[in-house]
Coordinates of N, CA and C in Angstrom, one line a residue:
M1 N 58.7 82.5 91.5 CA 58.1 81.0 91.6 C 58.5 79.9 91.1
I2 N 58.9 80.3 90.1 CA 60.3 79.6 88.9 C 61.5 79.4 88.8
F3 N 61.9 80.4 89.9 CA 63.2 80.4 89.6 C 63.8 79.5 91.0
K4 N 62.4 79.5 91.9 CA 62.4 78.3 93.2 C 62.6 77.0 92.3
L5 N 61.7 77.1 92.0 CA 61.5 75.3 91.3 C 62.7 75.3 90.7
F6 N 63.2 76.4 89.5 CA 64.9 75.4 88.5 C 66.1 75.0 90.3
L7 N 66.0 76.6 91.0 CA 67.1 76.5 92.5 C 66.2 75.1 92.8
T8 N 65.8 74.0 93.6 CA 65.6 73.5 94.1 C 66.0 72.1 93.1
F9 N 65.5 72.2 92.2 CA 66.2 71.5 91.4 C 67.9 71.4 90.9
F10 N 67.8 72.8 90.3 CA 69.0 73.0 90.6 C 70.2 71.6 92.0
K11 N 69.4 72.3 92.9 CA 70.3 71.5 94.5 C 70.5 70.1 94.6
I12 N 69.0 69.7 93.8 CA 68.9 68.5 93.5 C 69.8 67.6 93.0
G13 N 70.0 68.2 91.8 CA 70.6 67.3 90.8 C 72.2 67.7 90.7
L14 N 72.7 69.3 92.0 CA 73.8 68.9 92.3 C 74.5 68.3 93.1
F15 N 73.3 68.1 94.1 CA 74.0 67.1 95.4 C 73.9 65.6 94.9
T16 N 72.9 65.4 93.9 CA 72.6 64.2 93.8 C 73.6 63.1 92.6
F17 N 73.9 61.7 94.0 CA 75.0 61.2 92.9 C 74.2 59.9 92.3
G18 N 74.9 59.4 91.2 CA 74.0 57.9 90.9 C 72.4 58.2 90.4
G19 N 72.6 58.5 89.7 CA 71.3 58.3 88.5 C 69.6 59.0 89.0
G20 N 68.9 58.5 88.1 CA 67.4 59.0 89.0 C 66.8 58.7 90.6
Y21 N 67.2 56.8 90.3 CA 66.7 57.0 91.9 C 67.2 56.7 93.2
A22 N 68.6 57.2 92.4 CA 69.3 57.7 94.0 C 68.9 59.3 94.4
M23 N 67.7 60.1 93.3 CA 67.5 61.7 93.8 C 66.1 60.6 94.1
I24 N 65.4 60.5 94.6 CA 64.2 60.2 94.5 C 63.9 60.1 96.8
V25 N 65.0 59.9 97.5 CA 64.4 60.7 98.2 C 65.4 61.2 98.5
Q26 N 66.4 62.3 98.1 CA 66.0 64.6 97.5 C 64.5 64.4 97.4
I27 N 64.2 64.4 95.9 CA 63.3 64.7 95.6 C 62.0 64.7 96.7
K28 N 62.3 64.1 97.8 CA 61.1 63.6 98.4 C 61.4 64.3 99.8
E29 N 62.8 64.9 100.2 CA 63.1 65.5 100.6 C 62.4 66.6 101.3
Y30 N 62.8 67.3 99.3 CA 62.8 68.7 98.6 C 61.8 69.0 98.3
I31 N 60.5 68.4 98.1 CA 59.4 68.7 97.4 C 58.1 67.8 98.7
V32 N 58.3 67.3 98.9 CA 57.6 66.8 100.1 C 57.4 67.4 101.6
A33 N 58.3 66.9 101.8 CA 58.9 67.0 103.2 C 59.0 68.8 104.0
K34 N 60.0 69.9 102.4 CA 59.7 70.9 103.1 C 59.1 71.9 101.9
E35 N 59.1 71.3 100.9 CA 58.7 73.6 99.9 C 56.4 72.0 100.2
G36 N 56.4 70.7 100.4 CA 54.9 70.6 100.5 C 54.2 70.4 98.7
W37 N 55.1 70.5 98.2 CA 54.2 71.1 96.6 C 53.4 69.4 96.0
L38 N 54.0 68.3 96.9 CA 53.5 67.4 96.6 C 53.3 66.4 98.0
T39 N 52.3 65.6 98.0 CA 52.0 64.4 98.8 C 52.5 63.3 99.3
D40 N 53.3 63.2 100.5 CA 53.7 61.5 99.6 C 52.9 60.3 98.8
D41 N 51.6 60.6 99.0 CA 51.0 59.8 97.6 C 50.9 60.3 95.8
E42 N 51.2 61.3 96.0 CA 51.1 62.5 94.6 C 52.6 61.9 93.8
L43 N 53.6 61.3 95.1 CA 55.1 61.3 95.0 C 55.0 59.7 94.2
T44 N 54.6 59.0 95.3 CA 54.4 57.6 94.2 C 53.7 57.5 93.2
E45 N 53.1 57.9 93.2 CA 52.4 58.2 91.5 C 52.9 58.8 90.6
I46 N 53.9 59.4 91.2 CA 54.3 59.9 90.1 C 56.1 59.5 89.7
I47 N 56.2 58.3 90.5 CA 57.3 57.3 90.6 C 56.5 56.6 89.6
A48 N 55.8 56.5 89.7 CA 54.9 55.5 88.8 C 55.3 55.7 87.1
I49 N 55.1 56.9 87.1 CA 54.4 57.1 85.9 C 55.8 57.5 85.0
A50 N 56.4 58.3 86.0 CA 57.7 59.1 86.0 C 58.7 58.2 84.9
E51 N 58.6 56.7 85.4 CA 59.8 55.1 85.4 C 59.0 54.8 84.0
S52 N 57.4 54.7 84.5 CA 56.7 54.2 82.5 C 57.4 54.9 81.0
T53 N 57.2 56.4 82.1 CA 57.4 57.2 80.2 C 59.3 57.4 80.3
P54 N 58.5 57.6 79.0 CA 60.6 57.4 77.9 C 61.2 58.6 78.9
G55 N 62.7 58.2 78.5 CA 63.7 58.9 79.3 C 63.6 58.5 81.0
P56 N 64.8 59.7 81.9 CA 65.2 59.5 83.5 C 64.4 59.6 84.0
I57 N 64.1 58.7 85.2 CA 62.9 58.9 86.0 C 63.3 60.6 86.9
A58 N 64.5 60.9 87.3 CA 64.7 62.1 87.8 C 64.0 63.7 86.7
I59 N 64.5 63.1 86.1 CA 64.7 64.6 84.3 C 62.2 64.7 84.9
N60 N 62.2 63.4 84.3 CA 60.7 63.2 83.7 C 59.2 64.2 85.4
M61 N 60.1 63.2 86.7 CA 60.0 63.8 87.4 C 59.8 65.9 88.0
A62 N 61.2 66.1 87.5 CA 60.9 67.3 87.7 C 59.7 68.0 86.5
T63 N 60.1 67.5 85.6 CA 59.3 68.2 84.5 C 57.6 67.6 85.6
Y64 N 57.3 67.2 85.9 CA 56.3 66.7 86.1 C 55.5 67.8 87.5
V65 N 56.2 67.7 88.2 CA 55.7 68.4 89.9 C 56.2 70.7 89.0
G66 N 57.2 70.6 88.4 CA 57.5 72.1 87.1 C 56.0 72.8 86.9
Y67 N 56.0 71.6 86.5 CA 54.0 71.6 84.8 C 53.0 72.0 86.3
K68 N 53.1 71.0 87.4 CA 52.2 71.2 88.3 C 52.1 72.0 89.0
K69 N 52.5 73.0 89.4 CA 52.4 74.3 90.3 C 53.0 75.3 89.5
R70 N 53.8 75.7 88.0 CA 53.6 76.7 87.6 C 53.3 76.6 85.2
G71 N 53.2 75.3 85.8 CA 52.5 75.2 84.2 C 54.1 74.8 83.0
V72 N 53.9 75.0 81.5 CA 54.6 75.2 80.8 C 55.9 75.4 81.2
L73 N 56.2 76.7 82.1 CA 57.3 77.5 82.6 C 58.0 76.7 83.0
G74 N 56.7 76.7 84.6 CA 57.3 76.0 85.8 C 57.9 74.9 85.4
S75 N 57.5 73.4 84.3 CA 58.2 72.4 84.3 C 59.4 72.6 83.7
V76 N 59.5 74.5 82.2 CA 61.0 73.6 82.1 C 61.7 74.0 82.8
A77 N 61.6 75.2 84.1 CA 62.4 75.7 84.8 C 63.2 74.4 85.8
A78 N 62.2 74.1 86.7 CA 62.9 72.5 86.9 C 63.5 71.7 85.6
T79 N 62.5 71.1 84.5 CA 64.4 70.7 84.3 C 65.3 71.0 83.8
C80 N 65.4 72.0 83.6 CA 67.2 73.1 83.3 C 67.5 72.8 84.2
G81 N 66.6 73.1 85.2 CA 67.6 73.0 87.1 C 68.2 71.0 87.4
V82 N 67.4 70.6 87.5 CA 68.6 69.1 87.8 C 68.4 68.9 86.4
V83 N 68.8 69.1 85.2 CA 69.9 68.9 84.0 C 71.4 70.1 83.9
L84 N 70.8 70.3 84.4 CA 72.4 71.9 84.7 C 73.8 70.8 84.9
P85 N 73.1 70.6 86.8 CA 74.6 70.7 86.9 C 75.1 69.3 85.9
S86 N 74.2 68.2 86.2 CA 74.9 67.0 85.6 C 75.6 67.6 84.2
F87 N 74.8 68.2 83.5 CA 75.7 68.6 82.2 C 76.9 69.0 82.2
V88 N 77.1 70.7 82.8 CA 78.3 71.3 83.8 C 79.2 70.4 83.8
I89 N 78.9 69.1 84.9 CA 79.4 68.4 85.6 C 80.8 67.7 84.2
I90 N 79.9 67.1 84.2 CA 80.2 66.1 82.9 C 80.7 67.3 81.4
F91 N 80.4 68.1 80.9 CA 81.5 68.6 79.9 C 83.1 69.1 80.8
I92 N 82.2 69.4 81.9 CA 84.3 69.7 82.8 C 85.4 69.1 83.0
I93 N 84.6 67.3 83.3 CA 85.3 66.3 83.5 C 85.8 65.7 82.0
S94 N 85.0 66.1 81.1 CA 85.4 66.1 79.8 C 86.6 66.4 79.0
L95 N 86.7 67.4 79.2 CA 87.6 68.4 79.3 C 89.3 68.0 79.9
F96 N 89.0 66.4 80.5 CA 89.9 66.6 81.3 C 90.1 64.7 82.0
L97 N 89.3 63.5 81.1 CA 88.6 62.3 80.8 C 89.6 61.2 81.2
E98 N 91.1 61.7 80.6 CA 92.1 60.7 80.7 C 93.0 60.3 82.1
G99 N 93.7 62.0 82.5 CA 93.1 62.7 83.8 C 92.9 61.7 84.9
F100 N 91.8 62.9 84.7 CA 90.3 62.6 85.9 C 90.9 61.2 87.1
M101 N 90.5 60.3 85.0 CA 90.4 58.8 85.0 C 90.9 57.6 85.6
N102 N 92.6 58.2 85.7 CA 92.9 57.6 86.6 C 93.7 58.8 87.5
N103 N 93.6 58.8 87.9 CA 94.1 59.7 89.6 C 92.9 58.7 90.2
K104 N 94.1 57.8 91.4 CA 93.6 56.8 92.2 C 92.9 58.0 93.7
Y105 N 93.0 59.0 93.9 CA 91.4 59.8 94.7 C 91.0 59.9 94.0
V106 N 90.4 59.6 93.3 CA 89.0 59.3 91.7 C 88.8 58.9 91.8
A107 N 89.7 57.9 92.0 CA 88.5 56.0 92.0 C 87.8 55.5 93.3
Y108 N 89.5 56.4 94.0 CA 88.6 55.9 95.4 C 87.8 56.9 95.7
A109 N 87.9 57.8 95.5 CA 86.1 58.3 95.9 C 84.6 58.1 95.2
F110 N 85.6 57.4 93.7 CA 83.9 56.3 92.9 C 83.5 55.7 93.2
V111 N 83.9 54.8 94.7 CA 84.1 53.2 95.6 C 83.3 53.4 96.4
G112 N 83.5 55.2 97.3 CA 82.8 55.2 97.6 C 81.6 55.7 97.9
I113 N 81.2 56.3 96.9 CA 79.9 56.8 95.9 C 78.7 55.8 95.9
K114 N 79.5 54.5 95.4 CA 78.8 53.5 95.2 C 77.8 53.3 96.0
A115 N 78.8 53.1 97.0 CA 78.0 52.2 98.5 C 77.1 53.3 99.1
A116 N 77.0 54.9 98.6 CA 76.5 56.4 99.6 C 75.1 55.9 97.8
V117 N 75.3 56.0 97.1 CA 74.3 55.8 95.8 C 73.5 54.4 95.9
A118 N 74.0 52.9 96.6 CA 73.1 51.6 96.9 C 72.3 51.9 97.6
F119 N 73.1 52.8 98.6 CA 72.4 52.7 100.3 C 70.5 54.1 100.2
L120 N 71.7 55.2 98.8 CA 70.2 56.2 98.4 C 69.0 54.8 97.7
I121 N 69.2 54.1 96.9 CA 68.7 53.1 96.4 C 67.2 52.6 97.0
L122 N 68.3 52.3 98.2 CA 67.8 50.8 98.8 C 66.7 52.0 100.2
R123 N 67.2 53.2 100.6 CA 65.8 54.1 100.3 C 65.0 54.0 100.0
A124 N 65.6 54.6 99.1 CA 63.9 54.4 98.0 C 63.1 54.4 98.0
G125 N 63.5 52.7 97.8 CA 62.4 51.6 97.6 C 62.0 51.2 98.9
V126 N 63.1 50.8 100.5 CA 61.7 50.7 101.6 C 61.3 52.2 102.1
D127 N 60.9 53.2 100.7 CA 59.9 54.0 101.6 C 59.0 54.4 101.4
L128 N 59.5 54.2 99.5 CA 58.0 53.4 98.8 C 57.5 52.0 98.8
L129 N 57.7 50.9 99.4 CA 57.7 49.8 100.4 C 56.2 50.1 101.2
K130 N 56.7 50.8 102.5 CA 55.7 51.3 103.6 C 55.0 51.9 102.8
K131 N 54.3 52.6 102.0 CA 53.5 54.0 101.7 C 52.8 52.3 100.2
V132 N 53.4 51.0 99.9 CA 52.1 50.2 99.6 C 51.2 50.4 99.6
E133 N 49.9 49.9 99.2 CA 48.8 49.5 100.0 C 49.1 47.6 100.9
K134 N 48.4 47.9 101.6 CA 48.5 46.8 101.9 C 47.7 45.4 102.7
K135 N 47.5 45.4 100.5 CA 46.5 45.1 100.6 C 47.2 43.3 99.4
P136 N 46.7 42.2 99.6 CA 47.5 41.0 98.4 C 48.3 42.0 97.7
L137 N 46.5 41.9 96.7 CA 47.4 42.0 95.5 C 49.1 42.7 95.1
P138 N 48.6 44.2 95.9 CA 50.7 44.5 95.4 C 51.7 44.6 96.6
L139 N 50.9 43.4 97.0 CA 52.2 42.9 98.3 C 51.8 41.9 97.3
I140 N 51.8 41.1 96.2 CA 51.7 40.1 96.1 C 52.6 39.8 94.9
C141 N 52.2 41.6 94.0 CA 52.9 41.3 93.1 C 54.3 41.8 92.9
F142 N 55.0 42.9 94.7 CA 55.6 43.3 95.2 C 57.0 42.1 95.6
G143 N 56.5 40.8 95.9 CA 57.1 39.4 96.5 C 57.5 39.3 95.3
A144 N 56.5 38.9 93.8 CA 56.6 38.4 93.3 C 58.1 38.9 91.6
V145 N 57.0 40.2 91.5 CA 58.9 40.9 91.3 C 60.1 41.5 91.8
F146 N 60.5 41.0 92.9 CA 61.3 40.9 94.1 C 62.1 40.1 93.6
V147 N 61.3 38.3 94.4 CA 61.8 37.1 94.0 C 62.1 37.0 92.6
T148 N 61.2 37.6 91.1 CA 62.1 37.2 89.9 C 63.7 37.6 89.3
M149 N 63.3 39.3 89.8 CA 64.6 39.9 89.7 C 65.6 39.7 90.4
I150 N 66.0 39.0 91.7 CA 66.9 38.8 92.4 C 67.4 36.9 91.9
L151 N 66.9 36.4 91.2 CA 66.0 35.1 90.4 C 66.7 35.7 89.2
F152 N 66.9 36.6 88.3 CA 67.3 37.0 87.2 C 68.9 37.3 87.0
D153 N 68.6 38.3 88.4 CA 70.4 38.7 88.7 C 71.1 38.0 88.7
V154 N 70.3 36.5 89.8 CA 71.6 35.5 89.5 C 71.7 34.4 88.9
L155 N 71.4 33.9 88.0 CA 71.2 33.6 86.8 C 71.4 33.4 85.9
A156 N 72.0 35.2 85.8 CA 72.4 36.4 84.3 C 71.3 36.4 83.5
V157 N 69.7 35.8 83.9 CA 68.9 35.9 82.9 C 68.7 37.4 82.6
S158 N 69.2 37.6 81.0 CA 68.4 39.6 80.6 C 67.2 39.8 81.0
F159 N 66.0 40.4 81.7 CA 65.3 41.0 81.4 C 64.8 42.8 81.8
S160 N 64.3 43.6 80.8 CA 64.3 45.0 80.9 C 63.1 45.2 82.2
S161 N 63.9 46.0 82.8 CA 63.0 47.2 84.1 C 61.4 47.1 83.4
V162 N 61.2 47.8 82.0 CA 60.5 48.2 81.2 C 59.5 46.6 81.6
F163 N 59.9 45.7 81.5 CA 58.4 44.4 81.5 C 58.0 44.0 82.2
Y164 N 59.1 44.3 83.4 CA 58.3 44.5 84.9 C 57.0 44.8 85.1
I165 N 57.2 46.4 84.6 CA 55.7 48.0 84.6 C 54.4 47.8 84.2
I166 N 55.3 46.5 82.8 CA 54.0 46.5 81.8 C 53.4 45.4 82.3
I167 N 53.9 44.6 82.7 CA 53.6 43.5 83.6 C 52.5 43.3 84.2
G168 N 53.1 44.7 85.4 CA 52.7 45.0 86.7 C 51.4 45.8 86.2
G169 N 51.2 46.8 85.0 CA 50.5 47.3 85.0 C 49.0 46.3 84.3
I170 N 49.2 45.3 83.5 CA 48.4 44.4 83.2 C 47.6 43.4 83.8
V171 N 48.8 43.1 85.2 CA 47.8 42.5 86.2 C 46.6 43.2 87.0
G172 N 47.6 44.5 87.4 CA 47.0 45.6 88.3 C 44.7 45.9 87.2
I173 N 45.1 45.8 86.5 CA 44.2 46.2 85.0 C 43.2 44.6 85.1
V174 N 44.7 44.0 85.4 CA 42.9 42.8 85.2 C 42.6 42.3 86.8
A175 N 43.1 42.2 87.4 CA 42.8 42.0 89.0 C 41.0 43.1 89.1
Y176 N 41.7 44.4 89.0 CA 40.8 44.7 89.1 C 39.6 44.8 88.4
A177 N 39.8 45.2 87.6 CA 38.2 44.8 86.7 C 37.9 43.3 86.4
L178 N 38.0 42.9 86.9 CA 37.8 41.1 87.5 C 37.2 41.8 89.1
I179 N 37.9 42.0 90.1 CA 37.1 42.8 91.3 C 36.0 43.4 91.5
G180 N 35.8 44.5 90.4 CA 35.2 45.4 90.1 C 33.4 44.3 89.0
I181 N 34.1 43.3 88.4 CA 33.2 42.9 88.3 C 32.2 42.4 89.2
G182 N 33.5 41.1 90.2 CA 32.7 40.5 91.2 C 31.8 41.7 91.9
K183 N 32.4 43.0 92.3 CA 31.2 43.8 92.4 C 29.9 44.0 92.4
N184 N 30.2 44.8 91.4 CA 29.0 45.0 90.7 C 27.7 44.1 90.0
G185 N 28.0 42.5 90.0 CA 27.5 41.2 89.7 C 27.7 41.6 87.8
G186 N 28.9 41.5 87.8 CA 28.9 42.0 86.1 C 28.3 42.8 85.5
K187 N 28.0 44.0 86.1 CA 27.3 45.7 85.5 C 29.2 46.3 85.2
Q188 N 29.1 47.0 84.2 CA 31.0 47.9 84.9 C 30.4 49.2 84.0

């Protein structure tokens, strides 16, 4: 099982371009659909946790899945698996960086890769949106964040995504605390 964790995340790391968000689709296909190591709900929770903790989201997700399946050794195997391909590729590129970046075919390839990465990130977002509870609070939070992100981007306002997560967490805590107070007649 340890080697399978390593190999699965090695494949994800090797064949996914565009960083952690682009990897979410691949992680879902391998971990939820093929291996059944997580449910869709667990994956959604992992994404929220992995985004909220320091470090790259794909590495955080690999570490969590590995730990869930085989403890500390599993987390080490999954983390090494997802990191190793990027490390090796970047190391090789660094040896030939100047000639590599001046190659017109490499430049053309990156244009195509950018488009594919944008699609993968959009697909991951749509998949997550489908899983969101169809209740007023999650939908209002999603709409508010979506509109704010677009406005800030158009107006070139610098606002870290970390603040969206913190604000969303605070809104959720306050809203569910108020709901709990309302349901229990003020008793918690």
